[in-house]
Amino acid sequence: MTNTNTLLDAAFRKAISQSLGFEADPLIGLSQNETFGDYQSNAAMGLAREVAQRSGQKTNPRAVAEKIIAQLDLGNMAEQVTIAGPGFINIRLSPVWLADQLTARSGDNRLGIDPAAHPRKVVVDYSGPNIAKQMHVGHLRSTIIGDCLARVIEYQHNQIIRQNHLGDWGTQFGMLIAYLRSQSQDTDARQDITDLEEFYRQAKKRFDELPTFAEEARNTVVQLQAGQSAELAAWRRIVDETRRHYQPIYDRLGVSLKPEHERGESFYNPMLQQVVEDLLSQGIAIRSEGAIVVFTEGFENPLIIQKSDGGYLYGTTDLAAIRYRAQKLGATRIIYTHDSRQAQHFAQVFATAARAGWAAGVSLEYAPFGTMLGADGKPFKTRSGDTVKLKDLLDEAEERAFGLVSQKNPELDEAHRRQIARAVGIGAVKYSDLSKDRTSDYVFNWDKMLSLDGNTAPYLQYVYARIKSIFRKAGKLPSPSAGRLQLDTPQEQALAKHLLRVGEIVESVARELKPHLLCAYLYDLAVRFSSFYENCPVLQSEPEIRQSRLALCDLTARTMALGLDLLGIEHPEQM
Ligand code: ARG
């Protein structure tokens, strides 16, 4: 079903070309102020200049707006079209048209959200923890935001290729394998590396203190890179052990990353030499002080792609990954959700790939995010100044949510309360991240994220559960999608207009890569629903009105559920 903004866009384009004699973008947007209308066209101001230029005669935006309106055919869509201020054209949708549109959507399980007109193959590169290190809060943001974007874009019927670009290769493995070997001469023996961080720390300590060990570590890297089986086996053990740490976190977060989505840095290792050679032969890379580097306009420091000792770097791997994703996987859009501190890195990598011709027809998009801060405004740490372990964070979220749920629902048995608390606690952590514009830093605050009022997951989950309880009370009534909607009160109209917008929102999230737009939409939905529910009796009203209001309740619940699904947040039936 076509989105309202698209319908308006088409009608205005036609009116512009008929009235002014040339084509132009009508600049349709939501109204700034609902008292004037629901949508507005902001084009008349710019068009007045263009008309004057073309005709050599002065004109003003209001006159242009009037000409456009004279040709505008919106059928029964609009109740009112007015000109405001310097020449904004405001459109107020007609309640009858709204009711028709929503009635049509109530039987549609996609709620009117269209698949992409031209589905693409889209790679989303997210999470990317580093082997033998704890996942930190930066990886949490990348994981949550990336997962949401993958879900939204997938919902539009694009083919999503999730890529977990693990940091699983590099010189540190020489040290780790050598350390593993030093603990037992037999790398196959089951060493205790379950506390990987401690293992890493000890290995590093030895590396720094013992020159003979450092030497051995360097030799071990060479063995590993040469594909020696003992070294490879030890490496694999370390990778597997790390996976045992992060996979449960993904599962607990309800994130759709599975082992088959792993494409660690090691995967690209065999392609790196070719990458460097090709960049050299195209004259894009040059030798500088023994290393091989690529200079990019606007950047003072070059991207180093091969060190003087022959080692490759993070950027070399990313270049190989782009080439692989574009040429072998056939992706036409590649999205990276990573920390904004990697902005320079991705800018240089993208520019280099473009110059090399590896990304022709592919849009390379970097969706950076800011830092998660503690109450003190500094990067989020434990009280003792350590990085916060994700597992501890999620445990605390569930525990706090359990308190909240127990308070609200003392009569439910404990297992049930635990189950709800998991959805609420994990949902709260994810939502507090997703609901902020990702480009800014944000302050992690337990009380705010678990509050039942405001723009939080528990509030949305609560509204959803409340609607579900209406249906439990309603008992056996005709299916809510039977019959036609009737939008008589301002609250019903306000809710209906908002319900109709969900497709527009999904589109803008997929385009702008901003999950917070969806969160803001769902929060607004919850607020509008609450106002409707306070002002418009549902179960107590006359059968015909009751039927229509139940249909609005049902559409709200389904829209909320779909929105939360796209965010990767659960929605229990009861709360
Ligand atoms: N492992 C990196 C880190 O921890 C993130 C990987 C990002 N993905 C990429 N293609 N470079 O910072």
XYZ file of C-alpha atoms and ligand atoms in Angstrom:
587
model
C 0.000 0.000 0.000
C 1.440 3.283 -1.041
C 2.609 5.585 1.736
C 0.729 8.809 2.200
C 3.805 10.933 1.529
C 4.344 9.104 -1.752
C 0.737 9.679 -2.812
C 1.059 13.370 -2.002
C 4.380 13.571 -3.771
C 2.880 12.165 -6.976
C -0.160 14.446 -6.889
C 1.954 17.537 -6.235
C 4.477 16.697 -8.944
C 1.672 16.530 -11.421
C 0.148 19.801 -10.208
C 3.514 21.546 -10.363
C 4.223 20.489 -13.894
C 0.701 21.399 -15.018
C 0.663 24.786 -13.338
C 4.267 25.879 -13.800
C 5.258 23.972 -16.886
C 8.289 22.207 -15.433
C 9.026 19.327 -13.082
C 10.131 19.814 -9.495
C 10.359 18.066 -6.157
C 7.353 19.165 -4.084
C 9.331 18.733 -0.832
C 6.598 16.915 1.052
C 7.080 16.528 4.772
C 5.092 16.110 7.932
C 3.506 19.323 9.162
C 5.545 21.227 11.697
C 2.359 22.065 13.496
C -0.646 19.761 13.561
C -3.097 22.624 13.907
C -2.323 23.611 10.291
C -2.485 20.170 8.778
C -0.883 16.749 8.612
C 1.551 17.132 5.740
C 3.025 20.117 4.009
C 4.738 20.993 0.765
C 7.651 23.372 1.201
C 8.415 23.859 -2.464
C 6.688 27.136 -3.340
C 9.440 29.335 -1.914
C 12.137 27.835 -4.107
C 9.822 27.483 -7.075
C 8.942 31.187 -7.015
C 12.580 31.983 -7.673
C 12.708 29.473 -10.466
C 9.497 30.786 -12.074
C 10.879 34.340 -11.927
C 14.126 33.221 -13.517
C 12.439 31.310 -16.287
C 9.824 33.951 -17.111
C 11.826 37.052 -16.287
C 8.865 38.274 -14.271
C 8.676 38.697 -10.546
C 6.337 36.456 -8.634
C 5.885 35.523 -4.968
C 5.678 32.123 -3.299
C 2.070 32.516 -2.219
C 1.009 33.179 -5.801
C 2.940 30.097 -6.911
C 1.314 28.055 -4.154
C -2.101 29.179 -5.329
C -1.328 28.144 -8.892
C -0.209 24.699 -7.729
C -3.318 24.229 -5.602
C -5.547 25.192 -8.526
C -4.192 22.161 -10.418
C -3.915 19.854 -7.427
C -6.117 16.783 -7.529
C -6.049 14.864 -4.259
C -9.303 13.013 -4.841
C -10.946 12.378 -1.480
C -7.647 12.346 0.372
C -7.673 15.814 1.853
C -10.225 17.601 3.918
C -8.487 20.928 3.583
C -5.585 22.463 1.671
C -4.358 25.854 2.882
C -1.455 28.204 2.396
C 0.406 29.382 5.465
C 3.195 31.845 6.139
C 5.382 32.685 3.160
C 3.894 29.887 1.028
C 3.773 26.543 2.819
C 0.975 24.380 1.487
C -0.727 22.470 4.289
C -2.799 19.374 3.741
C -5.229 18.022 6.282
C -6.225 14.431 5.586
C -9.893 13.598 5.485
C -11.185 11.295 8.238
C -13.206 9.323 5.694
C -10.144 8.706 3.547
C -8.143 7.813 6.659
C -10.795 5.335 7.747
C -10.753 3.695 4.311
C -6.984 3.384 4.303
C -6.818 1.929 7.774
C -9.692 -0.436 7.153
C -7.748 -1.785 4.192
C -4.666 -2.231 6.355
C -6.388 -3.977 9.186
C -6.533 -7.184 7.191
C -2.889 -6.922 6.083
C -0.283 -8.551 8.261
C 2.408 -6.205 6.928
C 0.254 -3.292 8.079
C 0.671 -1.607 4.737
C 4.464 -1.579 4.842
C 5.691 -2.052 1.302
C 8.694 -4.124 0.342
C 11.461 -2.087 -1.275
C 10.636 -1.212 -4.879
C 14.078 -2.472 -5.921
C 15.295 -4.978 -3.341
C 19.053 -5.064 -2.952
C 21.684 -7.311 -1.526
C 22.815 -5.559 1.598
C 25.766 -6.398 3.828
C 25.546 -5.216 7.417
C 28.888 -5.340 9.204
C 28.303 -5.181 12.935
C 29.462 -6.310 16.347
C 32.979 -7.492 15.392
C 34.368 -8.372 18.821
C 38.035 -9.140 19.196
C 39.241 -12.606 19.922
C 40.686 -13.219 23.353
C 39.246 -10.009 24.705
C 36.049 -9.270 26.542
C 33.321 -7.642 24.552
C 32.955 -4.099 25.761
C 30.136 -1.590 25.696
C 31.204 -0.288 22.269
C 30.538 -3.739 20.865
C 27.171 -3.689 22.614
C 26.149 -0.558 20.737
C 27.404 -1.901 17.434
C 25.614 -5.195 18.015
C 22.268 -3.677 18.970
C 22.170 -0.935 16.342
C 23.465 -3.187 13.569
C 20.963 -5.876 14.435
C 18.057 -3.440 14.315
C 19.145 -2.058 10.939
C 19.519 -5.561 9.549
C 16.002 -6.418 10.704
C 14.439 -3.279 9.257
C 16.154 -3.585 5.901
C 15.360 -7.275 5.757
C 11.707 -6.538 6.453
C 11.671 -4.540 3.235
C 12.543 -7.780 1.425
C 16.125 -6.843 0.761
C 18.534 -9.718 1.020
C 20.561 -9.154 4.158
C 24.003 -10.615 4.608
C 25.051 -10.266 8.230
C 28.791 -10.079 8.680
C 30.495 -10.376 12.015
C 33.967 -9.038 11.242
C 35.776 -10.644 14.163
C 39.186 -9.396 15.145
C 40.586 -12.900 14.897
C 43.937 -12.412 13.194
C 47.114 -10.509 13.841
C 50.392 -10.534 15.679
C 48.808 -10.956 19.106
C 48.038 -14.560 18.195
C 51.719 -15.391 18.128
C 51.897 -14.330 21.722
C 48.739 -16.186 22.722
C 49.683 -19.418 21.021
C 53.215 -19.293 22.398
C 51.776 -18.721 25.832
C 49.372 -21.586 25.456
C 52.295 -23.776 24.420
C 54.441 -22.578 27.300
C 51.801 -23.721 29.728
C 51.962 -27.196 28.402
C 54.280 -28.427 25.731
C 51.307 -30.018 24.099
C 48.930 -27.565 22.459
C 46.213 -30.193 22.336
C 46.075 -30.541 26.087
C 43.044 -28.870 27.562
C 44.458 -25.676 29.031
C 42.318 -23.504 31.117
C 41.717 -20.508 28.943
C 38.141 -19.988 30.047
C 39.130 -16.736 31.651
C 40.355 -15.378 28.372
C 41.059 -11.940 29.628
C 43.294 -13.193 32.354
C 44.938 -15.438 29.819
C 45.545 -12.460 27.536
C 46.930 -10.403 30.403
C 49.353 -13.105 31.452
C 50.520 -13.666 27.912
C 51.094 -9.965 27.428
C 52.993 -9.700 30.673
C 55.312 -12.476 29.672
C 55.728 -10.965 26.232
C 56.743 -7.632 27.712
C 59.074 -9.090 30.314
C 60.805 -11.965 28.595
C 62.726 -11.211 25.389
C 63.113 -14.900 24.579
C 59.346 -15.349 24.815
C 58.761 -12.282 22.638
C 61.076 -13.796 20.055
C 59.189 -17.076 20.200
C 55.894 -15.238 19.842
C 57.130 -13.550 16.666
C 58.272 -16.849 15.217
C 54.927 -18.328 16.071
C 53.109 -15.669 14.031
C 55.212 -16.617 11.054
C 54.304 -20.277 11.587
C 50.640 -19.398 11.921
C 50.645 -17.288 8.790
C 52.428 -20.044 6.926
C 49.525 -22.271 7.880
C 51.379 -24.676 10.191
C 48.855 -27.124 11.547
C 49.852 -27.025 15.219
C 49.641 -23.249 15.274
C 46.375 -23.244 13.361
C 44.880 -25.718 15.799
C 45.893 -23.612 18.766
C 44.534 -20.500 17.074
C 41.230 -22.241 16.422
C 40.977 -23.225 20.050
C 41.403 -19.654 21.145
C 38.796 -18.463 18.638
C 36.348 -21.165 19.739
C 36.866 -20.272 23.333
C 36.091 -16.638 22.637
C 32.972 -17.574 20.736
C 31.797 -19.433 23.804
C 31.853 -16.066 25.515
C 30.061 -13.908 23.025
C 27.504 -16.271 21.496
C 25.529 -16.580 24.748
C 25.468 -12.792 24.928
C 24.041 -12.569 21.415
C 21.481 -15.209 22.262
C 20.509 -13.478 25.432
C 20.175 -10.162 23.660
C 18.019 -11.826 21.029
C 20.444 -10.635 18.389
C 20.268 -12.473 15.102
C 24.040 -13.098 14.827
C 24.956 -16.758 14.534
C 28.283 -18.492 13.942
C 27.490 -18.690 10.219
C 27.616 -14.896 10.051
C 31.230 -14.831 11.123
C 33.667 -13.553 8.587
C 36.629 -12.726 10.725
C 39.722 -10.885 9.597
C 41.431 -14.261 9.121
C 39.049 -15.038 6.278
C 40.578 -12.286 4.152
C 44.163 -13.186 4.931
C 44.770 -15.037 1.651
C 43.562 -12.003 -0.317
C 45.736 -9.349 1.279
C 48.828 -9.664 -0.846
C 46.746 -9.247 -3.990
C 45.056 -6.179 -2.543
C 48.418 -4.535 -1.942
C 49.771 -5.513 -5.349
C 46.715 -4.225 -7.149
C 46.796 -0.919 -5.328
C 50.485 -0.569 -6.121
C 50.060 -1.386 -9.776
C 47.201 1.078 -10.117
C 49.428 3.720 -8.583
C 47.032 4.232 -5.700
C 49.406 2.871 -3.065
C 52.985 4.046 -2.765
C 56.072 3.026 -0.834
C 56.914 5.325 2.002
C 59.627 4.771 4.594
C 59.640 1.055 3.922
C 55.890 0.710 4.319
C 53.170 0.706 1.660
C 50.589 3.404 2.137
C 47.642 5.126 0.492
C 47.201 8.860 0.776
C 43.660 10.190 0.605
C 42.827 13.785 -0.109
C 41.790 15.628 3.006
C 43.666 13.317 5.367
C 47.028 14.147 6.744
C 48.024 10.602 7.635
C 47.960 7.885 5.025
C 46.290 4.513 5.406
C 49.078 1.997 5.936
C 48.336 -1.235 4.137
C 51.620 -3.042 4.627
C 54.193 -2.438 7.318
C 57.909 -2.508 6.606
C 58.161 -5.978 8.185
C 55.638 -7.227 5.641
C 52.684 -7.361 8.071
C 49.241 -6.299 6.894
C 46.886 -4.088 8.851
C 43.264 -3.582 9.817
C 42.695 -1.401 6.753
C 44.165 -3.941 4.336
C 41.636 -6.446 5.594
C 38.802 -3.977 5.249
C 39.800 -3.284 1.659
C 39.839 -7.000 0.896
C 36.456 -7.299 2.601
C 34.894 -4.597 0.430
C 36.191 -6.187 -2.720
C 34.909 -9.578 -1.603
C 31.521 -8.271 -0.549
C 30.994 -6.349 -3.754
C 32.445 -8.814 -6.218
C 31.905 -12.223 -4.650
C 28.818 -11.658 -2.528
C 27.266 -9.238 -5.021
C 26.256 -6.678 -2.412
C 25.173 -3.271 -3.673
C 24.920 -1.639 -0.276
C 27.405 -2.203 2.533
C 26.638 -0.775 5.942
C 29.059 -0.521 8.845
C 27.812 0.263 12.330
C 30.880 1.092 14.339
C 32.187 3.574 16.828
C 32.576 7.133 15.536
C 36.245 6.974 16.471
C 36.693 4.802 13.396
C 35.408 7.547 11.094
C 38.804 8.342 9.587
C 39.540 4.704 9.041
C 36.327 4.039 7.121
C 36.544 7.274 5.157
C 40.005 6.315 3.910
C 39.062 2.715 3.237
C 35.937 3.749 1.270
C 37.849 6.333 -0.738
C 40.583 3.846 -1.565
C 38.116 1.137 -2.600
C 36.325 3.651 -4.811
C 39.528 4.742 -6.510
C 40.491 1.142 -7.108
C 37.132 0.565 -8.766
C 36.158 -2.158 -6.285
C 32.942 -0.528 -5.227
C 31.412 0.552 -8.514
C 27.647 0.697 -8.107
C 27.910 -0.098 -4.416
C 26.964 2.347 -1.732
C 29.360 2.175 1.164
C 27.704 3.575 4.259
C 29.195 4.170 7.634
C 26.655 4.543 10.443
C 28.785 5.648 13.369
C 27.696 5.931 16.969
C 28.871 7.886 19.960
C 30.212 6.665 23.258
C 28.171 5.197 26.086
C 28.815 7.356 29.128
C 28.435 6.852 32.853
C 26.570 9.249 35.154
C 29.789 11.251 35.483
C 29.793 11.995 31.758
C 32.901 9.876 31.221
C 33.024 6.639 29.238
C 30.977 3.987 31.018
C 33.088 2.063 33.551
C 32.585 0.063 36.722
C 33.074 1.801 40.045
C 36.636 0.547 40.170
C 37.302 1.976 36.724
C 37.236 -1.301 34.789
C 35.317 -1.810 31.589
C 31.868 -3.185 32.298
C 31.446 -6.830 31.367
C 28.379 -7.260 29.244
C 27.315 -10.317 31.109
C 27.238 -8.396 34.395
C 25.340 -5.570 32.756
C 22.632 -7.894 31.458
C 22.405 -9.711 34.800
C 21.799 -6.425 36.541
C 19.197 -5.378 33.984
C 17.217 -8.560 34.540
C 17.502 -8.324 38.289
C 16.286 -4.735 38.373
C 13.451 -5.539 35.991
C 12.478 -8.456 38.189
C 11.968 -6.010 41.059
C 9.810 -3.845 38.845
C 7.700 -6.702 37.506
C 7.239 -8.198 40.974
C 5.984 -4.877 42.232
C 3.460 -4.590 39.401
C 2.379 -8.221 39.344
C 2.870 -9.767 42.772
C 0.258 -12.407 41.946
C 2.186 -14.007 39.064
C 4.356 -16.984 39.918
C 8.069 -16.423 40.061
C 8.990 -18.257 36.869
C 6.557 -16.142 34.921
C 7.822 -12.951 36.534
C 11.399 -13.949 35.667
C 10.397 -14.508 32.077
C 8.752 -11.090 31.833
C 11.706 -9.505 33.636
C 14.065 -10.864 31.028
C 12.063 -9.241 28.239
C 11.749 -5.996 30.168
C 15.340 -5.802 31.416
C 17.041 -6.708 28.149
C 14.480 -4.626 26.250
C 15.233 -1.618 28.444
C 18.978 -1.817 27.810
C 18.501 -2.182 24.073
C 15.867 0.496 23.820
C 17.795 3.072 25.798
C 20.537 2.681 23.237
C 18.346 2.562 20.140
C 16.156 5.486 21.144
C 18.975 8.031 21.135
C 20.243 9.511 17.925
C 23.144 7.160 17.474
C 25.571 9.877 16.459
C 25.626 11.417 19.932
C 27.154 10.080 23.109
C 24.574 8.883 25.595
C 24.420 8.501 29.330
C 23.608 5.063 30.632
C 21.010 5.426 33.378
C 19.262 2.462 34.986
C 16.418 4.438 36.550
C 15.516 6.204 33.340
C 15.626 3.157 31.118
C 13.478 1.110 33.488
C 10.926 3.811 34.133
C 7.342 3.062 33.205
C 6.737 6.536 31.895
C 8.567 8.241 29.140
C 10.299 7.000 26.063
C 11.348 3.601 27.419
C 10.914 -0.046 26.486
C 8.937 -0.863 29.656
C 6.414 1.864 28.822
C 5.890 0.553 25.293
C 5.707 -3.022 26.532
C 3.220 -1.930 29.139
C 0.957 -0.235 26.588
C 1.139 -3.329 24.419
C 0.210 -5.594 27.353
C -2.619 -3.259 28.295
C -4.161 -3.580 24.840
C -3.802 -7.328 25.074
C -5.702 -7.228 28.357
C -8.547 -5.343 26.658
C -8.893 -8.256 24.276
C -8.750 -10.744 27.106
C -11.633 -8.860 28.724
C -13.515 -8.488 25.462
C -13.775 -12.242 25.204
C -15.294 -13.631 22.053
C -16.066 -10.617 19.925
C -16.034 -10.575 16.145
C -12.535 -10.336 14.677
C -11.327 -6.776 15.045
C -10.626 -6.520 11.346
C -14.288 -7.122 10.484
C -16.177 -4.012 9.488
C -15.254 -0.475 8.661
C -13.469 1.976 10.919
C -15.222 5.073 12.104
C -13.075 7.986 13.213
C -15.346 10.429 14.977
C -13.291 11.912 17.783
C -10.058 13.917 17.516
C -8.243 11.215 19.521
C -9.312 8.485 17.115
C -8.225 10.610 14.188
C -4.882 11.444 15.747
C -4.224 7.777 16.434
C -5.359 6.735 12.958
C -3.076 9.227 11.210
C -0.163 7.960 13.184
C -0.928 4.305 12.486
C -0.979 5.081 8.813
C 2.573 6.431 8.942
C 4.392 3.268 9.944
C 5.526 2.511 6.397
C 7.043 5.965 6.027
C 8.978 5.474 9.243
C 10.334 2.094 8.263
C 11.503 3.613 5.003
C 13.297 6.459 6.686
C 15.008 4.167 9.196
C 16.277 2.007 6.344
C 17.470 5.030 4.402
C 18.972 7.105 7.194
C 20.089 4.129 9.288
C 18.576 5.676 12.404
C 16.676 3.345 14.724
C 15.709 6.211 17.019
C 13.187 7.372 14.416
C 11.302 4.134 14.927
C 11.542 4.475 18.716
C 10.178 8.019 18.592
C 7.364 6.786 16.376
C 6.439 3.981 18.776
C 6.571 6.279 21.755
C 4.267 8.724 20.009
C 2.012 5.800 19.144
C 1.829 4.801 22.812
C 1.048 8.372 23.864
C -1.679 8.741 21.241
C -3.133 5.409 22.173
C -3.240 6.352 25.839
C -5.056 9.563 25.058
C -7.534 7.689 22.860
C -8.098 5.081 25.543
C -8.682 7.686 28.223
C -11.185 9.601 26.126
C -12.964 6.962 24.097
C -14.667 4.095 25.894
C -14.053 0.847 24.035
C -15.861 -2.094 25.595
C -18.684 0.030 26.990
C -19.650 1.670 23.718
C -22.360 0.756 21.181
C -21.573 -2.382 19.140
C -20.675 -0.561 15.937
C -18.402 1.939 17.633
C -16.996 -0.752 19.857
C -16.083 -2.772 16.803
C -14.295 0.177 15.230
C -12.455 1.050 18.440
C -11.418 -2.535 18.962
C -10.037 -2.467 15.454
C -7.992 0.609 16.381
C -6.748 -1.188 19.494
C -5.826 -4.183 17.415
C -3.978 -2.129 14.814
C -2.118 -0.307 17.565
C -1.075 -3.565 19.224
C 0.075 -5.065 15.935
C 1.966 -1.942 14.967
C 3.620 -1.830 18.374
C 4.535 -5.513 18.167
C 5.970 -5.136 14.695
C 7.936 -2.046 15.711
C 9.364 -3.788 18.761
C 10.197 -6.842 16.633
C 12.133 -4.628 14.247
C 14.006 -3.166 17.195
C 14.695 -6.692 18.443
C 12.698 -6.179 21.626
C 10.252 -8.677 23.071
C 6.687 -7.807 23.943
C 5.127 -10.032 26.592
C 1.348 -10.398 26.558
C 1.202 -9.534 30.200
C 3.263 -7.206 32.303
N 37.068 -5.469 15.727
C 36.820 -4.064 15.546
C 36.834 -3.354 16.900
O 36.724 -3.975 17.928
C 35.491 -3.812 14.894
C 35.364 -4.349 13.511
C 34.633 -3.418 12.661
N 34.406 -3.913 11.295
C 35.201 -3.646 10.294
N 34.897 -4.128 9.099
N 36.310 -2.976 10.452
O 36.968 -2.140 16.923
